[in-house]
């Protein structure tokens, strides 16, 4: 995992064929342009979702509305697992969540350290039945995500977290 990484960059992603690999070129281009923390956004104007389960859309959008309100900064999709970061960005945060909610930690905790995500539009394609079924259940993992948000909000209390000038959402 992240602790064992030896290279200068860490790429995290789901391994169930939901991402289009050619889109990773956009990640590497942003990194080559100087970004230290690149996150795939399923919810930008240029993103494409195919067979994305409606309950997951509602839960994801509700979570990010809470993030934007509680933490007073704007992000679209920091819970996606598709991330490319300089090794030190992810190595300097403590990951304590089990299961899927670690995706919220790897998206939010770097912001507390001043590493703002560059959100890049991506496509997301749900797997077919022949490929197996996802173990992600909104009702089961939701409390973990909310726990991460609670902990990050506590850590952020009294701090001014501001996106640096020029921080934007490429593709929009």
Backbone as numpy.savetxt, mean C-alpha at the origin, in Angstrom:
# Nx Ny Nz CAx CAy CAz Cx Cy Cz
12.08 -12.64 4.22 11.29 -11.46 4.22 12.14 -10.19 4.22
11.53 -9.17 4.72 12.14 -7.85 4.72 13.43 -7.84 5.53
13.44 -8.50 6.67 14.63 -8.52 7.53 15.82 -9.19 6.84
15.55 -10.13 5.96 16.62 -10.87 5.28 17.09 -10.20 3.99
16.40 -9.17 3.55 16.75 -8.52 2.28 18.16 -7.95 2.33
18.91 -8.15 1.27 20.30 -7.67 1.21 20.50 -6.60 0.14
19.61 -6.51 -0.82 19.77 -5.54 -1.90 19.37 -4.15 -1.46
19.49 -3.21 -2.35 19.14 -1.83 -2.05 17.65 -1.55 -2.07
16.91 -2.44 -2.71 15.46 -2.25 -2.87 14.72 -3.50 -2.44
13.48 -3.30 -1.97 12.60 -4.41 -1.61 11.32 -4.27 -2.43
10.94 -5.34 -3.10 9.68 -5.39 -3.84 8.77 -6.38 -3.14
7.59 -5.92 -2.74 6.59 -6.81 -2.16 5.43 -6.89 -3.14
4.86 -8.07 -3.27 3.71 -8.23 -4.15 3.01 -9.55 -3.85
1.75 -9.61 -4.22 1.02 -10.86 -4.13 1.51 -11.77 -5.25
1.46 -13.04 -5.01 1.96 -14.00 -5.99 0.84 -14.88 -6.53
-0.31 -14.25 -6.79 -1.43 -15.03 -7.29 -1.95 -14.49 -8.61
-1.07 -13.87 -9.38 -1.37 -13.45 -10.75 -2.41 -12.34 -10.84
-2.54 -11.51 -9.81 -3.52 -10.42 -9.87 -2.93 -9.16 -10.47
-1.60 -9.10 -10.61 -0.94 -7.92 -11.15 -0.41 -8.20 -12.55
-0.33 -7.16 -13.35 0.26 -7.28 -14.68 1.74 -6.90 -14.56
2.59 -7.85 -14.75 4.02 -7.63 -14.54 4.61 -6.49 -15.38
4.16 -6.27 -16.63 4.73 -5.13 -17.36 4.52 -3.79 -16.66
3.51 -3.69 -15.79 3.28 -2.44 -15.07 4.38 -2.14 -14.05
5.17 -3.15 -13.71 6.28 -2.91 -12.78 7.29 -1.93 -13.36
7.31 -1.82 -14.68 8.21 -0.86 -15.33 7.96 0.55 -14.79
6.68 0.89 -14.57 6.35 2.21 -14.01 6.96 2.38 -12.61
6.97 1.31 -11.82 7.56 1.36 -10.49 9.05 1.66 -10.59
9.73 0.91 -11.45 11.17 1.08 -11.59 11.52 2.44 -12.18
10.68 2.94 -13.09 10.90 4.28 -13.63 10.79 5.33 -12.53
9.80 5.21 -11.65 9.64 6.17 -10.55 10.82 6.08 -9.59
11.29 4.86 -9.33 12.46 4.69 -8.47 13.69 5.32 -9.11
13.86 5.11 -10.41 15.00 5.69 -11.13 14.92 7.21 -11.12
13.70 7.75 -11.02 13.52 9.21 -10.99 13.74 9.78 -9.58
14.03 8.91 -8.61 14.36 9.40 -7.27 13.37 9.07 -6.17
12.25 8.45 -6.51 11.30 8.07 -5.47 11.89 6.94 -4.63
11.66 6.99 -3.32 12.19 5.97 -2.41 11.14 4.95 -1.99
9.85 5.26 -2.26 8.76 4.43 -1.78 7.62 4.53 -2.79
7.43 3.47 -3.57 6.45 3.45 -4.64 5.39 2.40 -4.31
4.12 2.80 -4.41 3.01 1.92 -4.06 2.06 1.84 -5.24
1.60 0.64 -5.54 0.62 0.45 -6.60 -0.77 0.84 -6.13
-1.41 1.76 -6.83 -2.74 2.23 -6.45 -3.80 1.60 -7.34
-4.70 0.87 -6.70 -5.82 0.27 -7.42 -6.94 1.28 -7.64
-6.82 2.46 -7.04 -7.94 3.40 -7.03 -7.56 4.79 -7.53
-6.76 4.86 -8.58 -6.49 6.14 -9.23 -7.35 6.20 -10.49
-7.37 7.34 -11.12 -8.19 7.48 -12.34 -7.72 6.56 -13.46
-6.44 6.22 -13.46 -5.89 5.40 -14.53 -5.83 3.91 -14.17
-6.30 3.54 -12.99 -6.27 2.13 -12.57 -7.38 1.34 -13.24
-7.15 0.04 -13.38 -8.15 -0.86 -13.95 -8.37 -2.00 -12.96
-9.64 -2.21 -12.59 -10.01 -3.33 -11.72 -10.90 -4.28 -12.51
-10.55 -5.55 -12.48 -11.35 -6.56 -13.18 -11.82 -7.59 -12.16
-13.13 -7.67 -12.00 -13.76 -8.60 -11.05 -13.30 -8.37 -9.61
-13.09 -7.11 -9.25 -12.71 -6.79 -7.87 -13.97 -6.93 -7.02
-13.94 -7.72 -5.96 -15.13 -7.94 -5.16 -15.67 -6.64 -4.54
-16.97 -6.42 -4.70 -17.58 -5.19 -4.21 -17.37 -4.97 -2.71
-17.50 -5.99 -1.85 -17.25 -5.75 -0.42 -15.83 -5.25 -0.14
-14.86 -5.72 -0.94 -13.48 -5.25 -0.75 -13.34 -3.79 -1.19
-14.05 -3.39 -2.24 -14.02 -1.99 -2.67 -14.56 -1.10 -1.55
-15.71 -1.47 -1.00 -16.34 -0.67 0.06 -15.41 -0.60 1.28
-14.87 -1.74 1.70 -13.99 -1.76 2.87 -12.72 -0.94 2.62
-12.13 -1.09 1.44 -10.90 -0.36 1.13 -11.14 1.15 1.11
-12.19 1.57 0.44 -12.47 3.00 0.36 -12.81 3.57 1.73
-13.56 2.82 2.55 -13.89 3.28 3.90 -12.62 3.40 4.74
-11.72 2.42 4.63 -10.47 2.47 5.38 -9.66 3.71 4.99
-9.55 3.98 3.70 -8.74 5.13 3.27 -9.41 6.47 3.59
-10.73 6.51 3.62 -11.41 7.73 4.11 -11.03 7.96 5.57
-11.04 6.91 6.38 -10.64 7.04 7.78 -9.19 7.48 7.90
-8.31 6.89 7.09 -6.90 7.31 7.10 -6.79 8.80 6.82
-7.45 9.25 5.76 -7.37 10.65 5.37 -7.95 11.58 6.43
-9.01 11.16 7.10 -9.61 12.00 8.14 -8.81 11.99 9.43
-8.43 10.81 9.89 -7.73 10.71 11.17 -6.30 11.22 11.12
-5.63 10.96 10.03 -4.22 11.34 9.93 -4.02 12.66 9.21
-5.08 13.18 8.62 -5.07 14.49 7.95 -4.04 14.59 6.83
-3.92 13.52 6.07 -3.16 13.60 4.84 -3.85 12.72 3.82
-3.53 12.95 2.57 -4.25 12.29 1.49 -3.43 11.15 0.89
-3.99 9.97 0.96 -3.46 8.81 0.26 -4.64 8.09 -0.37
-4.38 7.34 -1.40 -5.46 6.62 -2.07 -5.47 5.13 -1.76
-4.28 4.51 -1.73 -4.27 3.05 -1.65 -2.96 2.54 -1.08
-2.68 2.83 0.17 -1.43 2.38 0.77 -1.52 0.97 1.33
-2.69 0.33 1.25 -2.83 -1.03 1.77 -2.55 -2.09 0.72
-2.33 -1.69 -0.52 -1.99 -2.66 -1.55 -0.62 -3.25 -1.23
-0.46 -4.53 -1.48 0.81 -5.18 -1.19 1.87 -4.89 -2.25
1.51 -4.39 -3.40 2.48 -4.11 -4.46 3.22 -2.82 -4.12
4.43 -3.00 -3.60 5.24 -1.85 -3.15 6.70 -2.09 -3.54
7.36 -0.99 -3.87 8.80 -1.00 -4.14 9.41 0.08 -3.26
10.34 -0.31 -2.40 10.91 0.66 -1.46 12.40 0.44 -1.29
13.09 1.54 -1.04 14.48 1.41 -0.62 14.48 0.53 0.63
15.45 -0.31 0.75 15.50 -1.25 1.87 15.34 -0.56 3.21
16.01 0.57 3.40 15.95 1.24 4.71 14.55 1.77 5.03
13.75 2.07 4.02 12.38 2.55 4.26 11.57 1.51 5.01
11.69 0.25 4.60 10.92 -0.81 5.25 11.64 -1.42 6.45
12.96 -1.37 6.45 13.71 -1.98 7.57 13.62 -1.14 8.84
13.34 0.15 8.72 13.32 0.99 9.92 11.95 1.05 10.61
10.98 0.28 10.11 9.67 0.23 10.77 9.48 -1.13 11.44
8.74 -1.13 12.53 8.43 -2.37 13.22 7.12 -2.93 12.67
7.19 -4.12 12.14 6.00 -4.79 11.63 5.54 -5.79 12.68
4.34 -5.59 13.18 3.85 -6.44 14.26 2.54 -7.14 13.93
1.90 -6.76 12.84 0.59 -7.33 12.50 0.73 -8.69 11.84
-0.12 -9.61 12.24 -0.15 -10.90 11.55 -1.02 -10.80 10.31
-0.76 -11.62 9.34 -1.64 -11.71 8.19 -1.68 -10.48 7.32
-2.83 -10.29 6.69 -2.99 -9.26 5.67 -2.82 -7.83 6.19
-3.09 -7.59 7.46 -3.03 -6.21 7.95 -1.61 -5.65 7.95
-0.61 -6.49 7.75 0.75 -5.98 7.62 0.86 -5.07 6.39
-0.04 -5.26 5.42 -0.04 -4.37 4.24 -0.36 -2.94 4.64
-1.21 -2.75 5.64 -1.49 -1.40 6.14 -0.26 -0.83 6.85
0.44 -1.67 7.57 1.66 -1.21 8.26 2.72 -0.76 7.27
2.96 -1.58 6.23 4.01 -1.23 5.27 3.62 -0.02 4.43
2.33 0.33 4.41 1.90 1.52 3.69 1.87 2.77 4.54
1.51 2.63 5.83 1.35 3.81 6.69 2.58 4.15 7.54
3.23 3.15 8.08 4.34 3.44 8.99 5.51 4.18 8.35
5.85 3.93 7.08 6.92 4.75 6.49 6.58 6.24 6.46
5.30 6.58 6.35 4.91 7.99 6.34 5.28 8.65 7.66
5.14 7.91 8.76 5.52 8.46 10.07 7.01 8.80 10.12
7.79 8.16 9.29 9.24 8.41 9.22 9.62 9.37 8.10
8.61 9.95 7.46 8.88 10.93 6.41 9.02 10.37 5.01
8.71 9.10 4.83 8.80 8.46 3.51 7.41 8.42 2.90
7.11 9.40 2.06 5.79 9.49 1.45 5.70 8.60 0.23
4.60 7.88 0.09 4.48 6.98 -1.06 4.19 7.73 -2.35
4.82 7.29 -3.39 4.46 7.71 -4.74 3.49 6.65 -5.24
2.22 7.01 -5.37 1.21 6.04 -5.76 1.10 5.98 -7.28
1.35 4.80 -7.82 1.36 4.57 -9.26 0.12 3.74 -9.63
-0.63 4.16 -10.65 -1.80 3.39 -11.06 -1.43 1.97 -11.51
-2.22 1.01 -11.07 -2.00 -0.37 -11.50 -3.33 -1.00 -11.89
-3.22 -2.13 -12.54 -4.39 -2.96 -12.83 -4.44 -4.08 -11.81
-5.63 -4.51 -11.50 -5.84 -5.62 -10.56 -6.84 -6.56 -11.19
-6.45 -7.81 -11.35 -7.30 -8.82 -11.99 -7.55 -9.95 -11.00
-8.81 -10.18 -10.67 -9.13 -11.24 -9.73 -8.80 -12.60 -10.35
-8.34 -13.49 -9.54 -8.01 -14.83 -10.02 -9.29 -15.59 -10.39
-9.11 -16.58 -11.23 -10.24 -17.42 -11.63 -10.39 -18.56 -10.63
-11.51 -19.24 -10.67 -11.74 -20.37 -9.76 -10.70 -21.46 -9.93
-10.22 -21.65 -11.17 -9.20 -22.68 -11.41 -7.88 -22.35 -10.71
-7.68 -21.08 -10.38 -6.43 -20.66 -9.75 -6.50 -20.76 -8.23
-7.65 -21.09 -7.69 -7.79 -21.19 -6.25 -8.55 -20.00 -5.69
-8.83 -20.04 -4.42 -9.61 -18.98 -3.78 -8.75 -18.19 -2.82
-9.05 -16.92 -2.72 -8.35 -16.03 -1.80 -8.73 -16.36 -0.37
-7.79 -16.18 0.54 -8.05 -16.35 1.96 -8.42 -15.02 2.62
-8.46 -13.95 1.83 -8.79 -12.63 2.36 -10.29 -12.55 2.60
-10.67 -12.28 3.83 -12.07 -12.10 4.20 -12.18 -10.77 4.94
-12.94 -9.85 4.38 -13.05 -8.49 4.93 -13.41 -8.52 6.41
-14.40 -9.31 6.77 -14.86 -9.35 8.16 -13.77 -9.87 9.08
-12.99 -10.82 8.60 -11.94 -11.41 9.43 -10.72 -10.51 9.58
-10.34 -9.81 8.51 -9.11 -9.01 8.55 -9.35 -7.55 8.90
-10.59 -7.09 8.78 -10.91 -5.69 9.06 -10.43 -5.20 10.42
-10.66 -5.96 11.50 -10.18 -5.50 12.81 -8.67 -5.29 12.86
-7.91 -6.12 12.16 -6.46 -5.95 12.12 -6.06 -4.65 11.44
-6.73 -4.34 10.32 -6.46 -3.08 9.62 -6.81 -1.89 10.50
-7.95 -1.96 11.17 -8.35 -0.86 12.06 -7.38 -0.72 13.23
-6.86 -1.84 13.71 -5.86 -1.80 14.78 -4.59 -1.10 14.34
-4.16 -1.37 13.11 -2.98 -0.68 12.56 -3.26 0.82 12.47
-4.42 1.18 11.96 -4.77 2.60 11.85 -4.80 3.26 13.22
-5.38 2.59 14.20 -5.40 3.13 15.57 -3.97 3.37 16.08
-3.09 2.38 15.92 -1.72 2.51 16.40 -0.97 3.62 15.67
-1.14 3.71 14.36 -0.47 4.76 13.59 -1.02 6.13 13.98
-2.33 6.24 14.18 -2.93 7.51 14.59 -2.38 7.95 15.95
-2.19 7.01 16.86 -1.59 7.34 18.17 -0.17 7.86 18.00
0.59 7.19 17.15 1.98 7.62 16.92 2.04 8.97 16.22
1.05 9.26 15.40 1.03 10.51 14.64 0.50 11.68 15.44
-0.15 11.41 16.56 -0.77 12.47 17.37 0.26 13.55 17.72
-0.11 14.78 17.43 0.74 15.92 17.74 1.83 16.18 16.72
1.92 15.38 15.68 2.94 15.58 14.64 2.29 16.16 13.41
3.04 16.99 12.71 2.56 17.54 11.44 3.12 16.67 10.31
2.26 15.88 9.76 2.68 15.01 8.65 2.22 15.65 7.36
3.17 16.15 6.60 2.84 16.83 5.34 3.61 16.20 4.20
2.89 15.96 3.13 3.51 15.45 1.91 4.42 16.54 1.36
5.64 16.19 0.98 6.53 17.20 0.39 5.95 17.79 -0.89
6.33 19.01 -1.18 5.88 19.61 -2.43 6.29 18.74 -3.60
5.39 18.65 -4.56 5.67 17.80 -5.70 5.19 16.38 -5.50
4.84 16.02 -4.25 4.29 14.70 -4.01 2.93 14.62 -4.69
2.79 13.69 -5.58 1.56 13.65 -6.36 1.15 12.22 -6.61
0.15 12.08 -7.41 -0.35 10.79 -7.82 -0.10 10.67 -9.32
1.04 10.11 -9.73 1.32 10.00 -11.16 0.18 9.29 -11.89
-0.09 9.72 -13.08 -1.15 9.10 -13.87 -2.48 9.79 -13.75
-2.58 10.74 -12.85 -3.84 11.48 -12.67 -3.70 12.88 -13.20
